[in-house]
Amino acid sequence: MMLIGLLALGACKSKKKVVEAAPAPVPVEEPAPAPRPAAPTPSAEEVAAGKLEGYFNSIVNAPNVNSANNTIREALGMFSNPNTPVLIVIHEESGIKDYDEPTTIDRYLNYLKDTKKNLNFISDIRLDGSGRVTELELRRR
């Protein structure tokens, strides 16, 4: 009986199918990600406009008059002189602009300090060869 049992066990093992090993998948090379284009470097005008917007907001949000005056002095350093013209566009049609009464940067910065409201944004800025602002054009938000 034992002999039959051993033969039966041996027969079962020999009848098992041999599973062939599946071929290993061929690695697919993924293309390298395209290099990101370099972020365009901002122009001198864009950098100056960003700094001025920061100064305008700092003046409006200054906790006291001394802090606002210090920020005004710092901002005036960006201009060719304290009498640099500031033009505020109040209307534009067919490329023709109507301006509010012209003012100077010194007056405009003090206006921001007094009113604590920054209702305008910089629409055009002109710089001289040394990077100082020679003219500023603003528009209503």
PDB file of C-alpha atoms in Angstrom:
ATOM      1  CA  MET A   1       0.000   0.000   0.000  1.00  0.00           C
ATOM      2  CA  MET A   2       2.797   2.256   0.737  1.00  0.00           C
ATOM      3  CA  LEU A   3       4.227   1.625  -2.596  1.00  0.00           C
ATOM      4  CA  ILE A   4       0.991   2.646  -4.259  1.00  0.00           C
ATOM      5  CA  GLY A   5       0.860   5.803  -2.130  1.00  0.00           C
ATOM      6  CA  LEU A   6       4.367   6.750  -3.111  1.00  0.00           C
ATOM      7  CA  LEU A   7       3.626   6.115  -6.761  1.00  0.00           C
ATOM      8  CA  ALA A   8       0.474   8.217  -6.519  1.00  0.00           C
ATOM      9  CA  LEU A   9       2.360  11.113  -4.945  1.00  0.00           C
ATOM     10  CA  GLY A  10       5.104  10.853  -7.528  1.00  0.00           C
ATOM     11  CA  ALA A  11       2.551  10.782 -10.328  1.00  0.00           C
ATOM     12  CA  CYS A  12       0.847  13.918  -9.070  1.00  0.00           C
ATOM     13  CA  LYS A  13       4.054  15.858  -9.002  1.00  0.00           C
ATOM     14  CA  SER A  14       4.985  14.847 -12.509  1.00  0.00           C
ATOM     15  CA  LYS A  15       1.620  15.902 -13.913  1.00  0.00           C
ATOM     16  CA  LYS A  16       1.955  19.502 -12.674  1.00  0.00           C
ATOM     17  CA  LYS A  17       2.425  21.890 -15.495  1.00  0.00           C
ATOM     18  CA  VAL A  18       5.662  23.678 -15.562  1.00  0.00           C
ATOM     19  CA  VAL A  19       4.926  27.363 -15.676  1.00  0.00           C
ATOM     20  CA  GLU A  20       7.265  29.138 -17.978  1.00  0.00           C
ATOM     21  CA  ALA A  21       8.705  32.285 -16.602  1.00  0.00           C
ATOM     22  CA  ALA A  22       7.241  35.246 -18.407  1.00  0.00           C
ATOM     23  CA  PRO A  23       9.867  37.298 -20.164  1.00  0.00           C
ATOM     24  CA  ALA A  24      10.887  40.356 -18.190  1.00  0.00           C
ATOM     25  CA  PRO A  25       9.255  43.494 -19.566  1.00  0.00           C
ATOM     26  CA  VAL A  26      11.554  45.576 -21.676  1.00  0.00           C
ATOM     27  CA  PRO A  27      12.085  48.875 -19.881  1.00  0.00           C
ATOM     28  CA  VAL A  28      10.679  51.738 -21.892  1.00  0.00           C
ATOM     29  CA  GLU A  29      12.723  54.859 -21.685  1.00  0.00           C
ATOM     30  CA  GLU A  30      10.561  57.836 -20.919  1.00  0.00           C
ATOM     31  CA  PRO A  31      11.609  60.975 -22.668  1.00  0.00           C
ATOM     32  CA  ALA A  32      13.348  63.440 -20.405  1.00  0.00           C
ATOM     33  CA  PRO A  33      11.036  66.268 -19.368  1.00  0.00           C
ATOM     34  CA  ALA A  34      11.423  69.268 -21.576  1.00  0.00           C
ATOM     35  CA  PRO A  35      13.443  71.966 -19.881  1.00  0.00           C
ATOM     36  CA  ARG A  36      11.255  74.723 -18.585  1.00  0.00           C
ATOM     37  CA  PRO A  37      11.772  77.969 -20.366  1.00  0.00           C
ATOM     38  CA  ALA A  38      13.562  80.460 -18.204  1.00  0.00           C
ATOM     39  CA  ALA A  39      11.248  82.964 -16.613  1.00  0.00           C
ATOM     40  CA  PRO A  40      11.526  86.213 -18.493  1.00  0.00           C
ATOM     41  CA  THR A  41      13.579  88.700 -16.582  1.00  0.00           C
ATOM     42  CA  PRO A  42      11.562  91.778 -15.684  1.00  0.00           C
ATOM     43  CA  SER A  43      12.556  95.057 -17.272  1.00  0.00           C
ATOM     44  CA  ALA A  44      13.954  97.930 -15.224  1.00  0.00           C
ATOM     45  CA  GLU A  45      10.578  99.668 -15.545  1.00  0.00           C
ATOM     46  CA  GLU A  46       8.721  96.631 -14.174  1.00  0.00           C
ATOM     47  CA  VAL A  47      11.116  96.337 -11.239  1.00  0.00           C
ATOM     48  CA  ALA A  48      10.782 100.061 -10.455  1.00  0.00           C
ATOM     49  CA  ALA A  49       6.974  99.904 -10.736  1.00  0.00           C
ATOM     50  CA  GLY A  50       6.865  96.945  -8.338  1.00  0.00           C
ATOM     51  CA  LYS A  51       9.039  98.763  -5.796  1.00  0.00           C
ATOM     52  CA  LEU A  52       6.912 101.908  -6.060  1.00  0.00           C
ATOM     53  CA  GLU A  53       3.683  99.959  -5.575  1.00  0.00           C
ATOM     54  CA  GLY A  54       5.255  98.535  -2.417  1.00  0.00           C
ATOM     55  CA  TYR A  55       6.176 102.018  -1.205  1.00  0.00           C
ATOM     56  CA  PHE A  56       2.658 103.310  -1.966  1.00  0.00           C
ATOM     57  CA  ASN A  57       1.111 100.474   0.065  1.00  0.00           C
ATOM     58  CA  SER A  58       3.599 100.989   2.908  1.00  0.00           C
ATOM     59  CA  ILE A  59       2.744 104.683   3.109  1.00  0.00           C
ATOM     60  CA  VAL A  60      -1.004 103.994   3.118  1.00  0.00           C
ATOM     61  CA  ASN A  61      -0.655 101.290   5.786  1.00  0.00           C
ATOM     62  CA  ALA A  62       1.943 103.088   7.928  1.00  0.00           C
ATOM     63  CA  PRO A  63       1.117 102.846  11.632  1.00  0.00           C
ATOM     64  CA  ASN A  64       2.116 106.466  12.295  1.00  0.00           C
ATOM     65  CA  VAL A  65       3.179 109.685  10.570  1.00  0.00           C
ATOM     66  CA  ASN A  66       6.905 109.190  11.304  1.00  0.00           C
ATOM     67  CA  SER A  67       6.886 105.782   9.650  1.00  0.00           C
ATOM     68  CA  ALA A  68       5.040 107.178   6.614  1.00  0.00           C
ATOM     69  CA  ASN A  69       7.526 110.081   6.366  1.00  0.00           C
ATOM     70  CA  ASN A  70      10.468 107.670   6.478  1.00  0.00           C
ATOM     71  CA  THR A  71       8.930 105.618   3.677  1.00  0.00           C
ATOM     72  CA  ILE A  72       8.299 108.784   1.654  1.00  0.00           C
ATOM     73  CA  ARG A  73      11.969 109.795   2.008  1.00  0.00           C
ATOM     74  CA  GLU A  74      13.033 106.332   0.911  1.00  0.00           C
ATOM     75  CA  ALA A  75      10.641 106.349  -2.074  1.00  0.00           C
ATOM     76  CA  LEU A  76      11.810 109.804  -3.186  1.00  0.00           C
ATOM     77  CA  GLY A  77      15.274 108.303  -3.643  1.00  0.00           C
ATOM     78  CA  MET A  78      13.933 106.450  -6.692  1.00  0.00           C
ATOM     79  CA  PHE A  79      13.079 109.705  -8.483  1.00  0.00           C
ATOM     80  CA  SER A  80      15.264 112.137 -10.390  1.00  0.00           C
ATOM     81  CA  ASN A  81      13.899 114.914  -8.130  1.00  0.00           C
ATOM     82  CA  PRO A  82      10.935 115.553  -5.795  1.00  0.00           C
ATOM     83  CA  ASN A  83       9.215 117.544  -8.553  1.00  0.00           C
ATOM     84  CA  THR A  84       8.988 114.579 -10.916  1.00  0.00           C
ATOM     85  CA  PRO A  85       5.589 114.843 -12.655  1.00  0.00           C
ATOM     86  CA  VAL A  86       2.809 112.421 -11.762  1.00  0.00           C
ATOM     87  CA  LEU A  87      -0.031 112.241 -14.275  1.00  0.00           C
ATOM     88  CA  ILE A  88      -3.308 110.555 -13.371  1.00  0.00           C
ATOM     89  CA  VAL A  89      -5.420 109.338 -16.306  1.00  0.00           C
ATOM     90  CA  ILE A  90      -9.095 109.999 -15.611  1.00  0.00           C
ATOM     91  CA  HIS A  91     -10.439 109.045 -19.056  1.00  0.00           C
ATOM     92  CA  GLU A  92      -9.146 107.543 -22.291  1.00  0.00           C
ATOM     93  CA  GLU A  93     -10.961 107.231 -25.591  1.00  0.00           C
ATOM     94  CA  SER A  94      -9.530 106.346 -28.995  1.00  0.00           C
ATOM     95  CA  GLY A  95      -6.014 106.622 -27.620  1.00  0.00           C
ATOM     96  CA  ILE A  96      -6.572 110.170 -26.339  1.00  0.00           C
ATOM     97  CA  LYS A  97      -5.993 110.494 -22.617  1.00  0.00           C
ATOM     98  CA  ASP A  98      -7.538 113.035 -20.275  1.00  0.00           C
ATOM     99  CA  TYR A  99      -5.498 113.713 -17.156  1.00  0.00           C
ATOM    100  CA  ASP A 100      -6.365 115.027 -13.743  1.00  0.00           C
ATOM    101  CA  GLU A 101      -4.468 118.124 -12.672  1.00  0.00           C
ATOM    102  CA  PRO A 102      -0.758 117.237 -12.827  1.00  0.00           C
ATOM    103  CA  THR A 103       1.018 116.859  -9.525  1.00  0.00           C
ATOM    104  CA  THR A 104       4.510 116.002  -8.315  1.00  0.00           C
ATOM    105  CA  ILE A 105       5.707 112.818  -6.684  1.00  0.00           C
ATOM    106  CA  ASP A 106       6.340 114.639  -3.397  1.00  0.00           C
ATOM    107  CA  ARG A 107       2.746 115.892  -3.309  1.00  0.00           C
ATOM    108  CA  TYR A 108       1.339 112.537  -4.383  1.00  0.00           C
ATOM    109  CA  LEU A 109       3.194 110.594  -1.669  1.00  0.00           C
ATOM    110  CA  ASN A 110       1.988 113.062   0.970  1.00  0.00           C
ATOM    111  CA  TYR A 111      -1.546 112.735  -0.447  1.00  0.00           C
ATOM    112  CA  LEU A 112      -1.315 108.965   0.102  1.00  0.00           C
ATOM    113  CA  LYS A 113      -0.132 109.558   3.668  1.00  0.00           C
ATOM    114  CA  ASP A 114      -3.009 111.952   4.394  1.00  0.00           C
ATOM    115  CA  THR A 115      -5.856 109.989   2.774  1.00  0.00           C
ATOM    116  CA  LYS A 116      -4.607 106.474   3.669  1.00  0.00           C
ATOM    117  CA  LYS A 117      -6.086 105.292   0.329  1.00  0.00           C
ATOM    118  CA  ASN A 118      -4.232 104.009  -2.715  1.00  0.00           C
ATOM    119  CA  LEU A 119      -6.847 104.243  -5.475  1.00  0.00           C
ATOM    120  CA  ASN A 120      -4.431 104.226  -8.421  1.00  0.00           C
ATOM    121  CA  PHE A 121      -2.010 101.838 -10.054  1.00  0.00           C
ATOM    122  CA  ILE A 122       1.062 102.539 -12.160  1.00  0.00           C
ATOM    123  CA  SER A 123       0.266 102.340 -15.868  1.00  0.00           C
ATOM    124  CA  ASP A 124       3.464 103.880 -17.266  1.00  0.00           C
ATOM    125  CA  ILE A 125       6.829 104.733 -15.833  1.00  0.00           C
ATOM    126  CA  ARG A 126       9.790 106.442 -17.478  1.00  0.00           C
ATOM    127  CA  LEU A 127      13.361 106.074 -16.280  1.00  0.00           C
ATOM    128  CA  ASP A 128      16.496 108.045 -17.084  1.00  0.00           C
ATOM    129  CA  GLY A 129      19.851 106.464 -17.906  1.00  0.00           C
ATOM    130  CA  SER A 130      20.720 106.025 -14.232  1.00  0.00           C
ATOM    131  CA  GLY A 131      17.463 104.163 -13.460  1.00  0.00           C
ATOM    132  CA  ARG A 132      15.714 107.050 -11.697  1.00  0.00           C
ATOM    133  CA  VAL A 133      12.054 107.749 -12.418  1.00  0.00           C
ATOM    134  CA  THR A 134      11.502 110.869 -14.553  1.00  0.00           C
ATOM    135  CA  GLU A 135       7.738 110.542 -15.135  1.00  0.00           C
ATOM    136  CA  LEU A 136       4.938 108.490 -13.640  1.00  0.00           C
ATOM    137  CA  GLU A 137       1.491 107.807 -15.094  1.00  0.00           C
ATOM    138  CA  LEU A 138      -1.247 106.389 -12.871  1.00  0.00           C
ATOM    139  CA  ARG A 139      -4.775 105.075 -13.504  1.00  0.00           C
ATOM    140  CA  ARG A 140      -7.765 104.444 -11.269  1.00  0.00           C
ATOM    141  CA  ARG A 141      -8.236 100.848 -10.107  1.00  0.00           C
TER     142      ARG A 141
END
